[in-house]
Every structure is written in C-alpha cells, then in structure tokens.
Amino acid sequence: MSDTIILEVARFNPEDGGEPSYQSFEVPLRPDWMVLDGLNHIKDQLDGSLAFRWSCRMGICGSCGMMVNGVPTLTCETLLMNYAPGPVRVAPLDHFPVVKDLVVDLDDFLAKLQKVRPWVVRKDDFKPAREFMQSPAQLEAFHQFSLCINCTLCYAACPVSGLDPDFIGPAAIALAHRYNLDSRDQGIEDRLDIVSQHEGIWDCTVVGECSVVCPKHVDPSLAIQQFKLTATKEWFKSFLLPRGKH
Amino acid sequence: MPQYTQYQPKEHRPKMSAYWYLDNWHYLRYALRESSSFFVAYFCVLTLVQLAALGTNATRYARFEAFMAHPAMIIVNAIALAFFLLHAITWFNLVPRVMMRQILARPTPDIISSAPNYLVWFGATIILALFITGVL
Amino acid sequence: MSAGKRSNEPIVWILFGMGGFLVAFFLPVHVLFYGLLFPAGMVHAPSYQQTLALVRHPLARVYLFALLTFCFFHAAHRMRSTMLDVLNLRHLNTVIAFLCYGGALVGTVFTVWLLMTV
Ligand code: SF4
Ligand code: FES
C-alpha cells in the first residue's frame, strides 16, 4: 500500500471572483491520521491559504463537518485510511452558502436554532430552593435528543433543507423536542407556534438521512415524527376545544 | 442578512441537482418508497373499475377479467406488488418505532415495535386470501 | 420565520398515516390475487356470483370503504410530497395539493357510490 493519499479539496475564494474548483494535494497516509490531520498537513506544509474550521479534534465541538466523498462527515473522527487508496474528495457541507474553501455560513442555522427556544422555558415564576429533581425515566425521555453538538451534518444530509431554505431542519427540531420532553420545561406552546408551521415539521418527508449521518445518534428524524404526533394531538385539541388560547 | 456580508457579498451558493435522488442509494430508496403512492392510487382506481364491472353484470365482469389477463396488466401489477412490499417493509420499520417511543417515552429495541406488525400482516394476509379465493 | 399560524397539515397527515397502515397490511394480498394469480390462472378465480356475494356482504362493504378511502388519501398526500421533493415542483404547491386531495375526495365519492350500488 502506498504511504500517501490524494486529497481533492474544494477551493473557493470570494475575493478573486472565481468559481469553486478542486485542488489536489498529496498527503501522508498514516494509520492514526484522521481526514482532519490530512487537511492540517496541507495547511501547515503545502498551502497555508486553505480555510477550514476545527477545534476540539475529539468529535465534541461540532465544527469540523465536511462532505467527504459526498457524505457529511466529522473529519476529526474519520480515519483517512478508510478511504485508501483514494483519492478523497473533501468539500464544504451541502446546502450551506460557502464563505471560503471549506468554511460555510452558519448564520441561518443559528437563527433557526434560536427561534425554537432550545432552553428551559418557565411560564411561572418558579424559584427553586434547591436543585430540580428528575427521575431516571424523566431523564431518559429526552437524553438522546440532548446529545446534539450542532455540527449541522444533518442539514447537509437532508434534501428538504436543500430544496426549501426556510425548513427549520433536523437539529433545531430535535432540540425543540428535547426541551418539550423535559419535565422542567413549560415552553411547548411557544415552540409549537414555530415548529408546527409548514416550514417546521410538516416540510419533513422522512428521508431519514439526518439520522444516518448524525455522529451522536441523536436520531433527529425520530424527533421530528414524534413532534408531528404531538402537534397533531394539539391540533385536534384546539379544534375540539377552540376556546383554548392560541 | 448578517451584517458582515455587506463587505463580503460573494458567498458561493451551490445549486442542488435536479436529480439529487440519484446521488446515493438511500435517496434513491426514498424516491422509490414515495413513488409507491402512484401505484396505490392506480390500484385503488383499478379496484373501483372492478366494483363497477361487478355491479353491472357477468358479461362486463368477464370483460374486466380478460383485461386483467393482458400480459401488460400482469407486468404492471407485478411492479405494483413490489412497490407495496417496499412500502410495507419501510412502513413497519419506521412508523411503529415512532409510536412506541411516543407511548413509552424511552428507547425500545426496533424488534419490539416492528415484530407485532409483521405478525398482524401475516395473519391478515392469510385471512384475506381465504376470503378472496372463496375458501371461506 | 416568526411565531405564526400553525399548519392544518395534521388533518391530511393523520389520514396519510392510517392509510399507510392499510396499504401495508392489505394491498399486497389484493394485488397478489386480483392482479397476478387469478389473471395468470395460477389460482382458480371464484365465479362472478361468488365474487359478487363476497363484496355484497355488509362487512366487506365497510372494509372496502375504509380501505379505499384511506388509501386514496394516503396516496394523495404522498404523491403531493413526491412531486414537491423528488420532482422539485414546489412552485406548483397549491395546484398539486388541490389536484391530489381533490382526486382523493372524488375517489371517496366514487367508492361510496359503487359500494352502495354494487
Ligand atoms: S442532530 Fe446530529 S447531525 Fe444534526 S447537528 Fe446535532 S449532532 Fe449534528
Ligand atoms: S474538531 Fe471538534 S468535532 Fe471535529
């Protein structure tokens, strides 16, 4: 086996007015190297102008997501060896505007995330005198959905988020769901006002690829379908009892 | 618009391919799964035609049966069957899992949510087959 | 998107969901016999009189009504989303929704009429 591998890296520089293109680099192929190590080798040794994001190198900050051979991937926890003998194509995440090279613009995602109020919302002026007790069962109800690291791989995997830029998207809905399921939370009505619009859960047609690519096994697809059940129940409730507020 | 794009207006916005469902096997499987709906509509209409023929008289029903025996119809119906099976399997693997999770509020193995559906499917198929063939 | 009107999609979604179960449980055996085994002569088809007696049974009428109605709405909902997502016809959303759900309604009317007159 050869001890180098070719990385075909997407390049885009907004300042030279050029179109995006691919540039090939030959990098060492070491058994313990991740795709991100290959990119860092390029940046340090071959071409310092290459732009990409990373931070933790341990799959927890969620900043190093890229398309590797067309699949949304956390580059810091995917071995370069998996792609031998290469070449490997590294591109910015699908469905996001590209700022430069492998860096995408996340503003739109962050705005959507904020809209679903992914925090504990209280409607009373509850001032806990001590910690809020939760049983293991209450924790288990939402725990899986709380593992999201906002890496946005699920957005890149979701064709609906590519077709409809207004779609709130997998991770934001999964996080909304996570707080709805939290026994401390009282914000479900606020979230339904956002997430139960067409561009929320109803845009989802269960392609299911978000759950396939999620590195944290959040299963956003499951969260969205559960949210649809909840929203349907609420819809029938407000239909039968129209005097309820909303 | 985020403020800094005022000075950085040239983000690249890639266009999605019109044939995105050919990009990987999962997408293609999704597109096929959703296409089953066209065959469901087709078969429901066909059943209405059958009912209309049944309600008219024996000659009309014989004509309907002759029409169904045309090789082209048999091929179309074989394709419809394949699509219904694809629908059934994808449905049983997905929907009961969501309902189970909603009811129990905790993760359960997929086998527990899916298996009862396969049993009901099997039983319903046998019972309906007995009625349809005139055994019962 | 800000807090706005909640979608009325639950009504069609619940019909889609019920239909999804009926399609999965019952349509395969229907098409297997009426579409393949009987026409191909692999299984002897019951006579006209027998088939007529079968669908005239009250329970069979109820069954066929539920089956066809929910399956029509299941198909309508999914055909709509297929046209929006796979064929990318989002700009025609209103027309497509009208045709699909309208078609399902027409199918329901025919179902009721045929089951009452058969
Ligand atoms: S749901 Fe999974 S794939 Fe999506 S942002 Fe969160 S961790 Fe990433
Ligand atoms: S660098 Fe933090 S998740 Fe990959």
PDB file of C-alpha atoms in Angstrom, chain B:
ATOM      1  CA  MET B   1     -28.746  39.433   6.191  1.00  0.00           C
ATOM      2  CA  PRO B   2     -25.887  39.114   8.613  1.00  0.00           C
ATOM      3  CA  GLN B   3     -24.038  42.392   8.836  1.00  0.00           C
ATOM      4  CA  TYR B   4     -20.627  41.379   7.654  1.00  0.00           C
ATOM      5  CA  THR B   5     -21.875  40.217   4.280  1.00  0.00           C
ATOM      6  CA  GLN B   6     -22.127  43.892   3.437  1.00  0.00           C
ATOM      7  CA  TYR B   7     -18.374  43.710   2.979  1.00  0.00           C
ATOM      8  CA  GLN B   8     -18.279  40.085   1.928  1.00  0.00           C
ATOM      9  CA  PRO B   9     -21.059  39.731  -0.566  1.00  0.00           C
ATOM     10  CA  LYS B  10     -19.694  36.897  -2.614  1.00  0.00           C
ATOM     11  CA  GLU B  11     -20.671  33.761  -0.770  1.00  0.00           C
ATOM     12  CA  HIS B  12     -20.977  30.839  -3.092  1.00  0.00           C
ATOM     13  CA  ARG B  13     -24.456  29.260  -3.055  1.00  0.00           C
ATOM     14  CA  PRO B  14     -24.286  25.868  -4.692  1.00  0.00           C
ATOM     15  CA  LYS B  15     -27.387  24.769  -6.601  1.00  0.00           C
ATOM     16  CA  MET B  16     -28.950  21.458  -5.753  1.00  0.00           C
ATOM     17  CA  SER B  17     -29.037  18.926  -8.554  1.00  0.00           C
ATOM     18  CA  ALA B  18     -32.484  18.269 -10.043  1.00  0.00           C
ATOM     19  CA  TYR B  19     -31.585  14.587  -9.878  1.00  0.00           C
ATOM     20  CA  TRP B  20     -30.440  14.684  -6.265  1.00  0.00           C
ATOM     21  CA  TYR B  21     -32.150  11.351  -5.556  1.00  0.00           C
ATOM     22  CA  LEU B  22     -29.577   9.618  -7.750  1.00  0.00           C
ATOM     23  CA  ASP B  23     -26.738  10.846  -5.520  1.00  0.00           C
ATOM     24  CA  ASN B  24     -26.824   7.909  -3.161  1.00  0.00           C
ATOM     25  CA  TRP B  25     -28.667   4.674  -2.544  1.00  0.00           C
ATOM     26  CA  HIS B  26     -30.576   5.982   0.479  1.00  0.00           C
ATOM     27  CA  TYR B  27     -32.010   8.872  -1.516  1.00  0.00           C
ATOM     28  CA  LEU B  28     -32.959   6.550  -4.355  1.00  0.00           C
ATOM     29  CA  ARG B  29     -34.657   4.166  -1.948  1.00  0.00           C
ATOM     30  CA  TYR B  30     -36.564   7.123  -0.526  1.00  0.00           C
ATOM     31  CA  ALA B  31     -37.673   8.230  -4.001  1.00  0.00           C
ATOM     32  CA  LEU B  32     -38.831   4.685  -4.795  1.00  0.00           C
ATOM     33  CA  ARG B  33     -40.630   4.394  -1.462  1.00  0.00           C
ATOM     34  CA  GLU B  34     -42.510   7.623  -2.118  1.00  0.00           C
ATOM     35  CA  SER B  35     -43.290   6.548  -5.698  1.00  0.00           C
ATOM     36  CA  SER B  36     -45.274   3.636  -4.298  1.00  0.00           C
ATOM     37  CA  SER B  37     -48.062   6.198  -3.822  1.00  0.00           C
ATOM     38  CA  PHE B  38     -48.664   6.366  -7.580  1.00  0.00           C
ATOM     39  CA  PHE B  39     -49.224   2.615  -7.628  1.00  0.00           C
ATOM     40  CA  VAL B  40     -51.529   2.835  -4.610  1.00  0.00           C
ATOM     41  CA  ALA B  41     -53.663   5.378  -6.455  1.00  0.00           C
ATOM     42  CA  TYR B  42     -53.566   3.234  -9.599  1.00  0.00           C
ATOM     43  CA  PHE B  43     -54.649   0.100  -7.759  1.00  0.00           C
ATOM     44  CA  CYS B  44     -57.467   1.856  -5.872  1.00  0.00           C
ATOM     45  CA  VAL B  45     -58.836   3.160  -9.169  1.00  0.00           C
ATOM     46  CA  LEU B  46     -58.494  -0.327 -10.650  1.00  0.00           C
ATOM     47  CA  THR B  47     -60.496  -1.724  -7.729  1.00  0.00           C
ATOM     48  CA  LEU B  48     -63.222   0.849  -8.375  1.00  0.00           C
ATOM     49  CA  VAL B  49     -63.328  -0.270 -12.013  1.00  0.00           C
ATOM     50  CA  GLN B  50     -63.643  -3.841 -10.794  1.00  0.00           C
ATOM     51  CA  LEU B  51     -66.525  -2.875  -8.476  1.00  0.00           C
ATOM     52  CA  ALA B  52     -68.257  -1.064 -11.330  1.00  0.00           C
ATOM     53  CA  ALA B  53     -67.918  -4.146 -13.549  1.00  0.00           C
ATOM     54  CA  LEU B  54     -69.149  -6.401 -10.759  1.00  0.00           C
ATOM     55  CA  GLY B  55     -72.157  -4.177 -10.199  1.00  0.00           C
ATOM     56  CA  THR B  56     -73.120  -4.153 -13.895  1.00  0.00           C
ATOM     57  CA  ASN B  57     -73.376  -7.794 -14.987  1.00  0.00           C
ATOM     58  CA  ALA B  58     -71.467 -11.017 -15.572  1.00  0.00           C
ATOM     59  CA  THR B  59     -70.501 -10.084 -19.156  1.00  0.00           C
ATOM     60  CA  ARG B  60     -68.916  -6.847 -18.041  1.00  0.00           C
ATOM     61  CA  TYR B  61     -67.052  -8.645 -15.270  1.00  0.00           C
ATOM     62  CA  ALA B  62     -65.782 -11.254 -17.750  1.00  0.00           C
ATOM     63  CA  ARG B  63     -64.510  -8.396 -19.901  1.00  0.00           C
ATOM     64  CA  PHE B  64     -62.770  -6.913 -16.858  1.00  0.00           C
ATOM     65  CA  GLU B  65     -61.135 -10.274 -16.126  1.00  0.00           C
ATOM     66  CA  ALA B  66     -59.952 -10.571 -19.726  1.00  0.00           C
ATOM     67  CA  PHE B  67     -58.482  -7.076 -19.486  1.00  0.00           C
ATOM     68  CA  MET B  68     -56.640  -8.037 -16.299  1.00  0.00           C
ATOM     69  CA  ALA B  69     -55.191 -11.112 -18.007  1.00  0.00           C
ATOM     70  CA  HIS B  70     -53.409  -8.986 -20.616  1.00  0.00           C
ATOM     71  CA  PRO B  71     -49.650  -9.532 -20.160  1.00  0.00           C
ATOM     72  CA  ALA B  72     -49.045  -5.778 -19.847  1.00  0.00           C
ATOM     73  CA  MET B  73     -51.516  -5.587 -16.965  1.00  0.00           C
ATOM     74  CA  ILE B  74     -49.869  -8.526 -15.246  1.00  0.00           C
ATOM     75  CA  ILE B  75     -46.489  -6.833 -15.517  1.00  0.00           C
ATOM     76  CA  VAL B  76     -47.843  -3.542 -14.162  1.00  0.00           C
ATOM     77  CA  ASN B  77     -49.476  -5.379 -11.278  1.00  0.00           C
ATOM     78  CA  ALA B  78     -46.288  -7.271 -10.502  1.00  0.00           C
ATOM     79  CA  ILE B  79     -44.490  -3.921 -10.291  1.00  0.00           C
ATOM     80  CA  ALA B  80     -47.281  -2.599  -8.068  1.00  0.00           C
ATOM     81  CA  LEU B  81     -46.848  -5.587  -5.764  1.00  0.00           C
ATOM     82  CA  ALA B  82     -43.123  -4.893  -5.488  1.00  0.00           C
ATOM     83  CA  PHE B  83     -43.849  -1.271  -4.574  1.00  0.00           C
ATOM     84  CA  PHE B  84     -46.445  -2.295  -1.979  1.00  0.00           C
ATOM     85  CA  LEU B  85     -43.937  -4.626  -0.376  1.00  0.00           C
ATOM     86  CA  LEU B  86     -41.332  -1.858  -0.307  1.00  0.00           C
ATOM     87  CA  HIS B  87     -43.906   0.397   1.300  1.00  0.00           C
ATOM     88  CA  ALA B  88     -44.935  -2.239   3.836  1.00  0.00           C
ATOM     89  CA  ILE B  89     -41.401  -3.028   4.952  1.00  0.00           C
ATOM     90  CA  THR B  90     -40.265   0.588   5.208  1.00  0.00           C
ATOM     91  CA  TRP B  91     -43.500   1.476   6.994  1.00  0.00           C
ATOM     92  CA  PHE B  92     -43.296  -1.306   9.571  1.00  0.00           C
ATOM     93  CA  ASN B  93     -39.688  -0.497  10.313  1.00  0.00           C
ATOM     94  CA  LEU B  94     -40.362   3.196  10.828  1.00  0.00           C
ATOM     95  CA  VAL B  95     -43.837   4.114  11.996  1.00  0.00           C
ATOM     96  CA  PRO B  96     -44.386   1.653  14.880  1.00  0.00           C
ATOM     97  CA  ARG B  97     -40.993   2.689  16.229  1.00  0.00           C
ATOM     98  CA  VAL B  98     -42.100   6.315  16.448  1.00  0.00           C
ATOM     99  CA  MET B  99     -45.406   5.372  18.076  1.00  0.00           C
ATOM    100  CA  MET B 100     -43.740   3.072  20.565  1.00  0.00           C
ATOM    101  CA  ARG B 101     -41.255   5.763  21.547  1.00  0.00           C
ATOM    102  CA  GLN B 102     -44.068   8.269  21.947  1.00  0.00           C
ATOM    103  CA  ILE B 103     -46.046   5.933  24.202  1.00  0.00           C
ATOM    104  CA  LEU B 104     -43.227   4.531  26.329  1.00  0.00           C
ATOM    105  CA  ALA B 105     -41.114   7.729  26.373  1.00  0.00           C
ATOM    106  CA  ARG B 106     -37.900   5.723  26.250  1.00  0.00           C
ATOM    107  CA  PRO B 107     -35.859   3.933  23.596  1.00  0.00           C
ATOM    108  CA  THR B 108     -37.003   0.376  22.857  1.00  0.00           C
ATOM    109  CA  PRO B 109     -35.380  -2.171  20.543  1.00  0.00           C
ATOM    110  CA  ASP B 110     -36.768  -1.914  16.997  1.00  0.00           C
ATOM    111  CA  ILE B 111     -37.698  -5.575  17.020  1.00  0.00           C
ATOM    112  CA  ILE B 112     -40.249  -4.992  19.782  1.00  0.00           C
ATOM    113  CA  SER B 113     -42.016  -2.266  17.836  1.00  0.00           C
ATOM    114  CA  SER B 114     -41.816  -3.878  14.382  1.00  0.00           C
ATOM    115  CA  ALA B 115     -42.409  -7.557  15.072  1.00  0.00           C
ATOM    116  CA  PRO B 116     -46.111  -7.320  16.036  1.00  0.00           C
ATOM    117  CA  ASN B 117     -46.803  -5.591  12.723  1.00  0.00           C
ATOM    118  CA  TYR B 118     -45.227  -8.384  10.747  1.00  0.00           C
ATOM    119  CA  LEU B 119     -47.376 -10.875  12.675  1.00  0.00           C
ATOM    120  CA  VAL B 120     -50.572  -8.906  12.005  1.00  0.00           C
ATOM    121  CA  TRP B 121     -49.535  -8.575   8.358  1.00  0.00           C
ATOM    122  CA  PHE B 122     -49.043 -12.312   8.068  1.00  0.00           C
ATOM    123  CA  GLY B 123     -52.368 -13.105   9.752  1.00  0.00           C
ATOM    124  CA  ALA B 124     -54.338 -10.541   7.737  1.00  0.00           C
ATOM    125  CA  THR B 125     -52.836 -11.831   4.501  1.00  0.00           C
ATOM    126  CA  ILE B 126     -53.876 -15.419   5.249  1.00  0.00           C
ATOM    127  CA  ILE B 127     -57.421 -14.483   6.288  1.00  0.00           C
ATOM    128  CA  LEU B 128     -57.960 -12.185   3.303  1.00  0.00           C
ATOM    129  CA  ALA B 129     -56.520 -14.799   0.956  1.00  0.00           C
ATOM    130  CA  LEU B 130     -59.078 -17.310   2.234  1.00  0.00           C
ATOM    131  CA  PHE B 131     -61.934 -14.888   1.600  1.00  0.00           C
ATOM    132  CA  ILE B 132     -60.653 -13.752  -1.775  1.00  0.00           C
ATOM    133  CA  THR B 133     -60.164 -17.258  -3.101  1.00  0.00           C
ATOM    134  CA  GLY B 134     -63.600 -18.291  -1.864  1.00  0.00           C
ATOM    135  CA  VAL B 135     -62.408 -20.890   0.632  1.00  0.00           C
ATOM    136  CA  LEU B 136     -64.277 -19.115   3.444  1.00  0.00           C
TER     137      LEU B 136
END
